[in-house]
Short mmCIF file of C-alpha atoms (C1' of nucleotides) in Angstrom, two decimals:
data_model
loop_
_atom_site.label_atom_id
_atom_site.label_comp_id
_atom_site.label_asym_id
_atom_site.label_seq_id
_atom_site.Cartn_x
_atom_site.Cartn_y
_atom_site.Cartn_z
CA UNK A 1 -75.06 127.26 162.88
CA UNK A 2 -77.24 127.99 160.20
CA UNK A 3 -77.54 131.51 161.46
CA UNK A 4 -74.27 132.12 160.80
CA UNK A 5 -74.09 131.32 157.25
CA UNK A 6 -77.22 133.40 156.96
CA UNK A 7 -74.95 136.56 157.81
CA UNK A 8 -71.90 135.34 156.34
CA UNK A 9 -73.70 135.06 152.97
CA UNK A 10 -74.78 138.30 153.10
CA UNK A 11 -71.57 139.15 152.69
CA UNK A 12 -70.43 136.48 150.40
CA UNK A 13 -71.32 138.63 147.66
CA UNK A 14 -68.47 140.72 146.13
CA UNK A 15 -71.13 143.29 145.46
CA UNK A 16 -72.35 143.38 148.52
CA UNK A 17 -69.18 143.37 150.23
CA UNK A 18 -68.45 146.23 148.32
CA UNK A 19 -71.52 148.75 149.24
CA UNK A 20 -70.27 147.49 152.77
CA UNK A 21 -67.03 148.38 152.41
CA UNK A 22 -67.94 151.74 151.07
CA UNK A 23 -70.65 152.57 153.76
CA UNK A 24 -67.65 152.06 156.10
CA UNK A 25 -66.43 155.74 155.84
CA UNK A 26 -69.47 156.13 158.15
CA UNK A 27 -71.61 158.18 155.95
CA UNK A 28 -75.03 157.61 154.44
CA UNK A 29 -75.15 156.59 150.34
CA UNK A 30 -78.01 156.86 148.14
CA UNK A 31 -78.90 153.24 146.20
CA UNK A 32 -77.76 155.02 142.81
CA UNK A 33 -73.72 155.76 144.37
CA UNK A 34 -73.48 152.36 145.82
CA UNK A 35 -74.86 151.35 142.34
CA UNK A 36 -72.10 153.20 140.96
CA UNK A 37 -69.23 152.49 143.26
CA UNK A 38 -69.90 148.62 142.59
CA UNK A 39 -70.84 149.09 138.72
CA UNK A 40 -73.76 147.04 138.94
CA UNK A 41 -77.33 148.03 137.53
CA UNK A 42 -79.54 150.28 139.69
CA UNK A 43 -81.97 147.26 139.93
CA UNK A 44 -78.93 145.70 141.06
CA UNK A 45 -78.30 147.53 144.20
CA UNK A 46 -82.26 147.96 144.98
CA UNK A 47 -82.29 144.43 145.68
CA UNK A 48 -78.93 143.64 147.30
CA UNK A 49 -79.75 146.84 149.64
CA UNK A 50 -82.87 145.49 150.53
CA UNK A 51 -81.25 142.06 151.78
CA UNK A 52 -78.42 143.51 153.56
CA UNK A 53 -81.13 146.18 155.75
CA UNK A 54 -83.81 142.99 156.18
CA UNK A 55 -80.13 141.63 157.40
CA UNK A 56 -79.37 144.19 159.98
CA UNK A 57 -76.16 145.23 158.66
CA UNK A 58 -77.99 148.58 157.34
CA UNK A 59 -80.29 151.37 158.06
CA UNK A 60 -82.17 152.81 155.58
CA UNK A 61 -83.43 156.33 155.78
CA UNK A 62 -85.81 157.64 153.28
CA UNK A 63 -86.11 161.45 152.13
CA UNK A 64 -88.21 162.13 149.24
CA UNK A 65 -86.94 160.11 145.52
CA UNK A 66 -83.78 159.38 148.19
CA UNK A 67 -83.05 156.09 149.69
CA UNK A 68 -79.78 156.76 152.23
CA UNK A 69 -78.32 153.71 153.53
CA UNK A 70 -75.74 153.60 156.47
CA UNK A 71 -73.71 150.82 158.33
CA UNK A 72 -76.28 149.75 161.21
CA UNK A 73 -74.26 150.90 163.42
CA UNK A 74 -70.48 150.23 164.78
CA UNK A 75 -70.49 147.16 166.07
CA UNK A 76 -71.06 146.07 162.35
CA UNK A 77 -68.20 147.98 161.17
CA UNK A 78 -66.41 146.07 163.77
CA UNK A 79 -67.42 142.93 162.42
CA UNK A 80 -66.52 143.98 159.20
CA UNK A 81 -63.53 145.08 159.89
CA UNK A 82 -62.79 141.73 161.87
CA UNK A 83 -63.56 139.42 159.07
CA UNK A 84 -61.18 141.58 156.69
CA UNK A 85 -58.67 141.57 158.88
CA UNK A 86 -58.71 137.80 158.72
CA UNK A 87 -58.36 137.26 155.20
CA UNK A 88 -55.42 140.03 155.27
CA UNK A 89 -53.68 142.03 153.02
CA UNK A 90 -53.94 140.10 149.60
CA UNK A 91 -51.84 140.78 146.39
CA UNK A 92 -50.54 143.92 145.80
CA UNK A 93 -53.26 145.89 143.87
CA UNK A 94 -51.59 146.34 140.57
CA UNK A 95 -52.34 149.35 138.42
CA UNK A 96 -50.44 152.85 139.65
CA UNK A 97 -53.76 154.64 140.68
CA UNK A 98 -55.00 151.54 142.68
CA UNK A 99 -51.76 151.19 144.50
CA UNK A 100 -51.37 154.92 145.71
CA UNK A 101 -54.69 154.97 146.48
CA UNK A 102 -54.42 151.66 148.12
CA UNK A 103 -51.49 152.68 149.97
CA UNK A 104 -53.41 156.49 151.08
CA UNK A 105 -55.64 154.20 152.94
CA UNK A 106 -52.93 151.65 154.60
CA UNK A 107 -51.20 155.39 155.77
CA UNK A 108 -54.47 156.58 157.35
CA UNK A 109 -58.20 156.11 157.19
CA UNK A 110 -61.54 156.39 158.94
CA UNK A 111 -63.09 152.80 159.78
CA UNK A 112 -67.01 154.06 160.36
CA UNK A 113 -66.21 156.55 162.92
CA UNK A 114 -62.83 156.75 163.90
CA UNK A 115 -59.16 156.16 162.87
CA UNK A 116 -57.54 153.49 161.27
CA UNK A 117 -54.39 152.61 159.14
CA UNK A 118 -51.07 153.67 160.54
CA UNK A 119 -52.14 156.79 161.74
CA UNK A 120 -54.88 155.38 163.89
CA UNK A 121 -52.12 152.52 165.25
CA UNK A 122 -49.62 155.42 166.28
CA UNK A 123 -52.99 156.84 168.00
CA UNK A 124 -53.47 153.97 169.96
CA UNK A 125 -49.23 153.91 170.65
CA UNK A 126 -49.38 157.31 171.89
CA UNK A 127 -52.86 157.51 173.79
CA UNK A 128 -50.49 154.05 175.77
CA UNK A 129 -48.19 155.74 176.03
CA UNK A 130 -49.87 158.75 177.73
CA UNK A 131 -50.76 156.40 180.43
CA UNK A 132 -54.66 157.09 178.77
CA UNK A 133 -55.47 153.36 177.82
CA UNK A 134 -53.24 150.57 179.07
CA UNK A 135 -52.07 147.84 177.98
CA UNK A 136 -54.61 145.84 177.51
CA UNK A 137 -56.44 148.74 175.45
CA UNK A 138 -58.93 149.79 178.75
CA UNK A 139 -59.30 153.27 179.90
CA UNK A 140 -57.57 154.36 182.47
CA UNK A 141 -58.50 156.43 185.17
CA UNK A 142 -56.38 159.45 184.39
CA UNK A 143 -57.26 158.55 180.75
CA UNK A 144 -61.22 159.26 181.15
CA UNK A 145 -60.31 162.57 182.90
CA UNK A 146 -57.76 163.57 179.83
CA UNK A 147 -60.51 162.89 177.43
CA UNK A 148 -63.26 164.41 179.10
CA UNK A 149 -60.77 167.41 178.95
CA UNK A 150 -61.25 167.27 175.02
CA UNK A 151 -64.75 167.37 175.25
CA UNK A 152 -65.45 163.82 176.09
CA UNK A 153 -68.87 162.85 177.18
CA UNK A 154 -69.54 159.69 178.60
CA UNK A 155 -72.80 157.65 177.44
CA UNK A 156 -74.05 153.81 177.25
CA UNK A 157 -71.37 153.04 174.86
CA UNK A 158 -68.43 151.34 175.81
CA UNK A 159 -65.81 153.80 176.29
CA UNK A 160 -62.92 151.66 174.22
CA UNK A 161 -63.14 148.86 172.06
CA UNK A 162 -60.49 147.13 170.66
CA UNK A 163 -60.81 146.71 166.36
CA UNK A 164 -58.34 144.85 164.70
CA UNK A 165 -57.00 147.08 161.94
CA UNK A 166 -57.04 145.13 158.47
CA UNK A 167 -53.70 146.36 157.11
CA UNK A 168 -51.77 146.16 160.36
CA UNK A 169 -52.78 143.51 161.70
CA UNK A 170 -52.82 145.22 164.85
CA UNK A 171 -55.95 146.61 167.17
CA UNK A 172 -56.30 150.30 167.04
CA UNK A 173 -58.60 152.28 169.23
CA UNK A 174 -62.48 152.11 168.36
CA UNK A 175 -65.85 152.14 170.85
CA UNK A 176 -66.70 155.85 172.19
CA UNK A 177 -62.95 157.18 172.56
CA UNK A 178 -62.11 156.69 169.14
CA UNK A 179 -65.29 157.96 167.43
CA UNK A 180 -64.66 161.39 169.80
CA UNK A 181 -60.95 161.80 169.18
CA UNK A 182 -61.74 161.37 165.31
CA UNK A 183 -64.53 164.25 165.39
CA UNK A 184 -62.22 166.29 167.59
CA UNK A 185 -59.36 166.23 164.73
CA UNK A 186 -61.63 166.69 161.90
CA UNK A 187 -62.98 169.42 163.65
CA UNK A 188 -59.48 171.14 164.20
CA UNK A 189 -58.75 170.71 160.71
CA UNK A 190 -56.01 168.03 162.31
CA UNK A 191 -57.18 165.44 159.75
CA UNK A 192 -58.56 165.34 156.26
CA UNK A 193 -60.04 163.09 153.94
CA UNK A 194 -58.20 162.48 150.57
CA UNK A 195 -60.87 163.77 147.96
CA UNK A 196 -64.07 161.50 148.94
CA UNK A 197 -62.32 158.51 149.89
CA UNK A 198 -62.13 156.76 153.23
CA UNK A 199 -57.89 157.53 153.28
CA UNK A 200 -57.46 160.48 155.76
CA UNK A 201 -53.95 162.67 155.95
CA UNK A 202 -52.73 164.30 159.40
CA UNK A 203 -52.48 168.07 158.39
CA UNK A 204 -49.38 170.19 159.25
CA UNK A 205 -51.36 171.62 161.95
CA UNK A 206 -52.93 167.90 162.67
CA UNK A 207 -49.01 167.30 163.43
CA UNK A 208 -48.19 170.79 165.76
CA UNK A 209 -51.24 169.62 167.64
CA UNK A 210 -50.77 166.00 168.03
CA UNK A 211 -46.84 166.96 169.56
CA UNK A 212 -48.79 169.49 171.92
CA UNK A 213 -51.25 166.63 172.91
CA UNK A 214 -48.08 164.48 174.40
CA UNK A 215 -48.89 162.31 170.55
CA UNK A 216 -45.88 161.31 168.84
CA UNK B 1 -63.44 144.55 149.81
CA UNK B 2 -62.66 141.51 147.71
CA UNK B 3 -61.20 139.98 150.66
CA UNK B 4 -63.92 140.39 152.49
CA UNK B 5 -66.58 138.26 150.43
CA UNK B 6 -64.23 135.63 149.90
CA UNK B 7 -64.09 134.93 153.76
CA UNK B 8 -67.72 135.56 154.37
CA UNK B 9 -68.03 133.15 151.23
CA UNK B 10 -66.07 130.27 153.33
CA UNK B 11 -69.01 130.57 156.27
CA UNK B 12 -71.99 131.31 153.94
CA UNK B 13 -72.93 127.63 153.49
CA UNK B 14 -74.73 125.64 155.79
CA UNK B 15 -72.48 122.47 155.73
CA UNK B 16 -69.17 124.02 156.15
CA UNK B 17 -70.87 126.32 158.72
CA UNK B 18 -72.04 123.19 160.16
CA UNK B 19 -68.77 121.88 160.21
CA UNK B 20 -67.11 125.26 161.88
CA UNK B 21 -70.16 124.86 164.24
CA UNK B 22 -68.98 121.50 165.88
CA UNK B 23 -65.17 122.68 165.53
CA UNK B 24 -65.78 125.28 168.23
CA UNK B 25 -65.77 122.73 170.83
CA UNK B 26 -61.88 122.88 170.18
CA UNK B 27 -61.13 119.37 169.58
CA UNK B 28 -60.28 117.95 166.56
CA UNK B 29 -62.11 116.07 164.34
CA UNK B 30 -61.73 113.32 161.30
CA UNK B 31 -63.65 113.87 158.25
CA UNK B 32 -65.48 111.73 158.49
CA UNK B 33 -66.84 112.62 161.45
CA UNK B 34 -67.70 115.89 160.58
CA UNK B 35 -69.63 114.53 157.14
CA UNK B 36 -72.28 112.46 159.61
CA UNK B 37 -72.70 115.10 161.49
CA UNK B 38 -73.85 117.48 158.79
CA UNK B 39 -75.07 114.34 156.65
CA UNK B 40 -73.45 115.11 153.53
CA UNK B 41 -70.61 112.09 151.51
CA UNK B 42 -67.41 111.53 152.81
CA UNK B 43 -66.45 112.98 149.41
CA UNK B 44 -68.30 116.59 149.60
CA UNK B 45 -66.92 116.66 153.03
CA UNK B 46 -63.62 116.38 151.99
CA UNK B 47 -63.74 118.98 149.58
CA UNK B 48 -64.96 121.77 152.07
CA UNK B 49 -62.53 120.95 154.63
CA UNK B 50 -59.63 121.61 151.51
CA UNK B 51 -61.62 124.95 151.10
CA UNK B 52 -61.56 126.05 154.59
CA UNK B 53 -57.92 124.99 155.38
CA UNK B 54 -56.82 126.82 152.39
CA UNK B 55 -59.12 129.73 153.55
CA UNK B 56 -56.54 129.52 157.11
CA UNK B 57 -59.99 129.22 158.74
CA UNK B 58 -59.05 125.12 159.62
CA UNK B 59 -55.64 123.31 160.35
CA UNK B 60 -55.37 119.78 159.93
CA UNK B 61 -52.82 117.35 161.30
CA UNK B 62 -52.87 113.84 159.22
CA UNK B 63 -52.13 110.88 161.20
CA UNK B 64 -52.11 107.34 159.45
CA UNK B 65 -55.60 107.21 157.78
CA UNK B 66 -56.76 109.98 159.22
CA UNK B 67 -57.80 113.36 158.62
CA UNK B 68 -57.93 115.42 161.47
CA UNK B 69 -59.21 119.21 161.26
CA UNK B 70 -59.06 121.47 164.19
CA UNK B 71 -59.97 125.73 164.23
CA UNK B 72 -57.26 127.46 163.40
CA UNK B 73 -57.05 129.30 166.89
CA UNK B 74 -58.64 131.50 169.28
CA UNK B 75 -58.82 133.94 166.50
CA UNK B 76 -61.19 132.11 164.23
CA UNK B 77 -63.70 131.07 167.17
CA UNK B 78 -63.81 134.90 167.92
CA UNK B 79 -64.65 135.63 164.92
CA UNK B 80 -67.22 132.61 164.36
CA UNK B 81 -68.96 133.54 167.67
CA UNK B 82 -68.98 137.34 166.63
CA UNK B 83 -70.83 136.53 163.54
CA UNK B 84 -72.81 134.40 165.09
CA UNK B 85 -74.37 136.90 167.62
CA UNK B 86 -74.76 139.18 165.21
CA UNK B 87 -77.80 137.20 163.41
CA UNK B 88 -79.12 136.11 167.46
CA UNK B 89 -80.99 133.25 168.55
CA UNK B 90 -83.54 132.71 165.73
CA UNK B 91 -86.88 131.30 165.81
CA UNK B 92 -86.99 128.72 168.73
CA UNK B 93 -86.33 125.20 167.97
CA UNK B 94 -88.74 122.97 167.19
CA UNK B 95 -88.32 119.42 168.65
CA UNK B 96 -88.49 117.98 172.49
CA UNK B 97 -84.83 116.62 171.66
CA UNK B 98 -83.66 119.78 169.66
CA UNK B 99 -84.89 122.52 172.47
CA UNK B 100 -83.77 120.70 175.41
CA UNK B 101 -80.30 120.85 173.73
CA UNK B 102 -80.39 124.31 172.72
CA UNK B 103 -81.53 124.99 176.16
CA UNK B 104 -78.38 123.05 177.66
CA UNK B 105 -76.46 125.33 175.37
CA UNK B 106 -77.80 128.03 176.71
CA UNK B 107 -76.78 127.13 180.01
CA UNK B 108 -73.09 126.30 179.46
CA UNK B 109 -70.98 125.50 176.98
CA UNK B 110 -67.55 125.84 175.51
CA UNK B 111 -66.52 128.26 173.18
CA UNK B 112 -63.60 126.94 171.70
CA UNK B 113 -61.45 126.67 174.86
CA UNK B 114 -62.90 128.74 177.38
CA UNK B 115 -66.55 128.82 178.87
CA UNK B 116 -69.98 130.33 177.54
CA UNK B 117 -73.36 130.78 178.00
CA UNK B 118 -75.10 131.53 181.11
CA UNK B 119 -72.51 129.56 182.74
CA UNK B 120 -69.49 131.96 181.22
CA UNK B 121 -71.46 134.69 181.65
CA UNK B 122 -71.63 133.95 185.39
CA UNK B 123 -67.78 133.64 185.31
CA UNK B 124 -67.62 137.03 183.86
CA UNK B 125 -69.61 138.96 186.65
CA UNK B 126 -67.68 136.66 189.50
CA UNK B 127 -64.19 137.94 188.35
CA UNK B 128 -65.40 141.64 187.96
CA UNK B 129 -66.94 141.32 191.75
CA UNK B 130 -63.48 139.82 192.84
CA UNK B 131 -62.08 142.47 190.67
CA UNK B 132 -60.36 140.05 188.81
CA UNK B 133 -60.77 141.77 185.56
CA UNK B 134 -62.51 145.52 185.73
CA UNK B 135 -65.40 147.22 183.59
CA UNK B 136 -63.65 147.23 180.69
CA UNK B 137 -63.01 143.52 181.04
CA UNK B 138 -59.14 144.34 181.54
CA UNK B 139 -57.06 142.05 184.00
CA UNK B 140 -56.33 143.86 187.15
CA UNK B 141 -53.25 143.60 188.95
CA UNK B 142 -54.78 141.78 192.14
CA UNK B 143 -56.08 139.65 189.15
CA UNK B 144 -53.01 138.81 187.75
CA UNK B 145 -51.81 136.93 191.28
CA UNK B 146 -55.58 135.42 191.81
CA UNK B 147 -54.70 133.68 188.44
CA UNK B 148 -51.17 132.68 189.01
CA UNK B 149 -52.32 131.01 192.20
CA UNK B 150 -54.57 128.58 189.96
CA UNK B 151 -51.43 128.04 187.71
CA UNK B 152 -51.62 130.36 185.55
CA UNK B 153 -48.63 131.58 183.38
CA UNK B 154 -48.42 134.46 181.32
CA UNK B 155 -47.34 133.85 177.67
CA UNK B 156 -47.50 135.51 174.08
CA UNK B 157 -51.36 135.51 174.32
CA UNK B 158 -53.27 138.24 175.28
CA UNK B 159 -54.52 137.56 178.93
CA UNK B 160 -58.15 138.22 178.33
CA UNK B 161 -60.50 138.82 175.72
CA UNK B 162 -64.12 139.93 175.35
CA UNK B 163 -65.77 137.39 173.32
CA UNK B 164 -69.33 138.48 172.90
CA UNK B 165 -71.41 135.67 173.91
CA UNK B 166 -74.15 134.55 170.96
CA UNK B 167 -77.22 133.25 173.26
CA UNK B 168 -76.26 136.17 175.98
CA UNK B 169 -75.66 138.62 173.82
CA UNK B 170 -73.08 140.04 176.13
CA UNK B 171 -69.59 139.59 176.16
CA UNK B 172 -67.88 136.57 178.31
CA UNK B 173 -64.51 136.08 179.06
CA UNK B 174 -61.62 134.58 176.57
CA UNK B 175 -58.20 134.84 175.93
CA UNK B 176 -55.70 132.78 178.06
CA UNK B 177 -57.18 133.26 181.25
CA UNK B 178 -60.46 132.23 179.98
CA UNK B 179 -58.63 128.94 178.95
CA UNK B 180 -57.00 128.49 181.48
CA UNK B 181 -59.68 128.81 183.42
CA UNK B 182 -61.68 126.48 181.83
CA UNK B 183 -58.72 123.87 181.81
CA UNK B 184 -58.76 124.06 185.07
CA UNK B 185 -62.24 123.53 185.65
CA UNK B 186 -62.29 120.31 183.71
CA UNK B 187 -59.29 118.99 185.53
CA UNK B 188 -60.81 119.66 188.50
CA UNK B 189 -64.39 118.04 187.60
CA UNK B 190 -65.59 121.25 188.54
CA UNK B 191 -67.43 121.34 185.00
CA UNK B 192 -68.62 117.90 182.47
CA UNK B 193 -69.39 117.92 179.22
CA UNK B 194 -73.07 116.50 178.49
CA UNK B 195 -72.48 113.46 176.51
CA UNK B 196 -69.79 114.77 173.43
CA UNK B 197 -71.40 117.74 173.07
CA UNK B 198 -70.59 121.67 173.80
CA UNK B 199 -72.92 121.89 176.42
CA UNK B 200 -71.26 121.80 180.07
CA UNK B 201 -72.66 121.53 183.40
CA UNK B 202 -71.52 122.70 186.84
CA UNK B 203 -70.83 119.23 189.16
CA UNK B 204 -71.81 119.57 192.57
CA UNK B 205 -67.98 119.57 193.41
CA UNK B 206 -67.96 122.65 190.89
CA UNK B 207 -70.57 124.78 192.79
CA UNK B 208 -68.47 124.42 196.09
CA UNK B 209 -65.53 124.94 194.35
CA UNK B 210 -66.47 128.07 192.39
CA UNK B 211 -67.91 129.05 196.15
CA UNK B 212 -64.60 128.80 197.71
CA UNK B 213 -63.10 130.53 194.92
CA UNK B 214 -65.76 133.45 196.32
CA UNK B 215 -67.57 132.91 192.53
CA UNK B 216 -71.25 132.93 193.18
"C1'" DG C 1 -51.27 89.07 150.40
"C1'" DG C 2 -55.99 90.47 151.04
"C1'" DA C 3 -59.78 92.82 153.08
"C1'" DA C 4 -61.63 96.63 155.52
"C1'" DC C 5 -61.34 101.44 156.08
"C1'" DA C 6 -60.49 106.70 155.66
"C1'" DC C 7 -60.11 109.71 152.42
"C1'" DT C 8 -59.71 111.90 147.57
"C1'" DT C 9 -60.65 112.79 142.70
"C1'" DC C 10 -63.65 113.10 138.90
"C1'" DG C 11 -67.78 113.55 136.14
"C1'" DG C 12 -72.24 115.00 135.98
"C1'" DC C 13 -76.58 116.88 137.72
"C1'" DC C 14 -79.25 120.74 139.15
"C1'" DC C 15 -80.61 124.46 141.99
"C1'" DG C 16 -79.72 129.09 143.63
"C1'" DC C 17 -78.65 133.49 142.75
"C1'" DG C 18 -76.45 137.58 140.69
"C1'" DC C 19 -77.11 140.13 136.69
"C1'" DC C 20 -79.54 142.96 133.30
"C1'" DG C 21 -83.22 145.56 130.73
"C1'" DA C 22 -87.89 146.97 130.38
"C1'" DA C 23 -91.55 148.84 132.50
"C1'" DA C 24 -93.92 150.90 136.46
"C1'" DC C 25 -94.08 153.94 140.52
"C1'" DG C 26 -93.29 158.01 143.24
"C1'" DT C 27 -91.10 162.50 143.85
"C1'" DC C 28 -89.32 166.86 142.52
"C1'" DC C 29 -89.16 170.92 139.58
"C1'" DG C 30 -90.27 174.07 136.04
"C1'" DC D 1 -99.30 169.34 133.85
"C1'" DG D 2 -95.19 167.18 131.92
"C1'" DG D 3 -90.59 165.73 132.01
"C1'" DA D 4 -86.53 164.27 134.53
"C1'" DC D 5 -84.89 161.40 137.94
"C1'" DG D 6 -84.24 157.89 141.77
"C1'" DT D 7 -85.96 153.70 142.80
"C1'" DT D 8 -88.53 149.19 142.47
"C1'" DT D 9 -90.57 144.99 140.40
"C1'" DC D 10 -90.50 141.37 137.19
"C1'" DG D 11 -89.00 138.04 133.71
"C1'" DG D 12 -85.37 135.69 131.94
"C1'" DC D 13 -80.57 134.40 131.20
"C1'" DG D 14 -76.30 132.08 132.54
"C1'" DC D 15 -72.75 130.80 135.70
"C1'" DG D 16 -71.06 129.04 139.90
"C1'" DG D 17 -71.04 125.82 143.19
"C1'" DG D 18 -72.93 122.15 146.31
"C1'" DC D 19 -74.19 117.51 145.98
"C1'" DC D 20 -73.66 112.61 144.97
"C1'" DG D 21 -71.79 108.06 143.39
"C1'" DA D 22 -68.13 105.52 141.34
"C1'" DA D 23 -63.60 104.66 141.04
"C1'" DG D 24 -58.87 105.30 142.79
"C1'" DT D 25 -55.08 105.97 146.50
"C1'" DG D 26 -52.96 105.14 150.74
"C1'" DT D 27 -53.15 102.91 155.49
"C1'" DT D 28 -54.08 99.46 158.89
"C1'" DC D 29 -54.89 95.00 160.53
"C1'" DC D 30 -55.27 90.03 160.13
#
DNA sequence: GGAACACTTCGGCCCGCGCCGAAACGTCCG
DNA sequence: CGGACGTTTCGGCGCGGGCCGAAGTGTTCC
């Protein structure tokens, strides 16, 4: 077991915990953002980056002065995601501009690369009731053939995964499925982020063209 | 993401991950128990077990004297095996006595209450050639009988579960009918723990059981 | 009642590690 | 070439927390 609290203490560290909760919007941050985001020293971050890639929780791609850093990939948002969901929704954030904003993401948000919060449970509710997953959140066979209809291309990845959804409480749709549906609506214009947060709003025409999907 | 380190704080050190460790066998266990087994006092071992009940990771039922800490449920040895695969089987073991255990690990085990290792893994691919379960690793309809015939009742629980398997590294079968399963197994002397250890064997009776059952 | 036992609380030690600032390195741009 | 900038390395500081032993509480058994 001493593996585990090898990973576990990598993210034992609010610091840490923070760059990865940041990096979960799925995009790539320099060293000097995360440095920001977290309000820690540049030195700071250098080193706590360089433990969490030698970790395998991050990539690191290097362009020129740049050091971009990503989530390894999304089974470690699911993990992260997992272990958050565990501990729960704590104390109300206090503090007017941390509780809208908190409450922005709880509404809707991107976990890595699909949708979470409330929007991304009434996703999973309509997708079931569509007859596309089933109960037990596994495609279906009419399901695959609906998706592929929106572009969907299947690959090696598993086609749904369930990830438990850290303010509901509740699994919402991740694995390939969820990744495509979330590109598909961003691409529409369907969904948008909230200035350069991870909370995400369903547009007026997001909600004309979820009703035309069979979406409630 | 403060929620996230505290958790991750719980499991980053090596004694209470220790402790979580030998918890996944599902039964409970005294304190004191639990302190010989990671060789720390009575008294430090008493203090982690406060931290990780109060963390929801334990439970503990007090009886006389006693102590007794179990996991807190299916949910928490998910989430320990999840994190677990994620760091992967290290360097091997050094040690006759320490490899030829790891290796019976390997082999079979239980994973809280349901089965692991190669031996789980084997389950796994069984039930999706009986279509049991499908791909996805969904219960099937046919399924759902094949399990009530072996006494199974639906309840609350979700029936199964992909619980990604840490020496494997691919995902074996939990939930209730991966309990269940297992239950039955035992009762049956189909399967025997090696001494009081995780690590489970197939009987002889097991191996024409599991070949009735059309398992291979 | 008294002795063994399981566990807890407290005080104190000490190591690990997160943090910073200063200085160095490499890259980009004018 | 020189200056700005993103990043890294290093030394040093200070706190948090894991550990133990000693003493205390509650339980069981004789």
């Amino acid at each position: 077991m001493e593996a585990l609290a090898q990973v576990a203490a990598l993210l034992a560290d609010k610091t840490r915990a923070a760059f990865c909760g940041a990096l979960l919007d799925g995009r790539a941050w320099t060293a000097n953002e995360l440095a920001a985001h977290a309000r820690v020293a540049p030195s700071t971050a250098s080193e706590h980056l360089t433990r969490l890639i030698e970790g395998g929780l991050l990539v690191e791609h290097r362009q020129g002065r740049h050091r971009y850093v990503s989530l390894a990939g999304p089974h470690v948002a699911e993990l992260l995601e997992a272990m958050t969901s565990f501990a729960g929704p704590g104390p109300r954030p206090r503090g007017l501009r941390a509780s809208s904003a908190s409450e922005a993401m709880a509404r809707g948000r991107t976990c890595y690369d699909h949708l979470a919060g409330k929007l991304g449970v009434a996703l999973k509710s309509g997708l079931l009731e569509l007859g596309v997953v089933n109960g037990d959140l596994a495609i279906t066979e009419p399901g695959l053939v609906w998706l592929k209809e929106l572009g969907f291309e299947p690959s090696k990845r598993p086609v749904v995964r369930a990830c438990v959804d850290w303010t509901e409480r509740v699994p919402h749709l991740a694995g390939a499925a969820g990744a495509h549906l979330c590109e598909v609506f961003f691409e529409r214009g369907w969904i948008q982020r909230i200035g350069t947060t991870r909370a995400v709003v369903l547009t007026p025409a997001g909600e004309v063209g979820w009703r035309e999907l069979g979406l409630t």
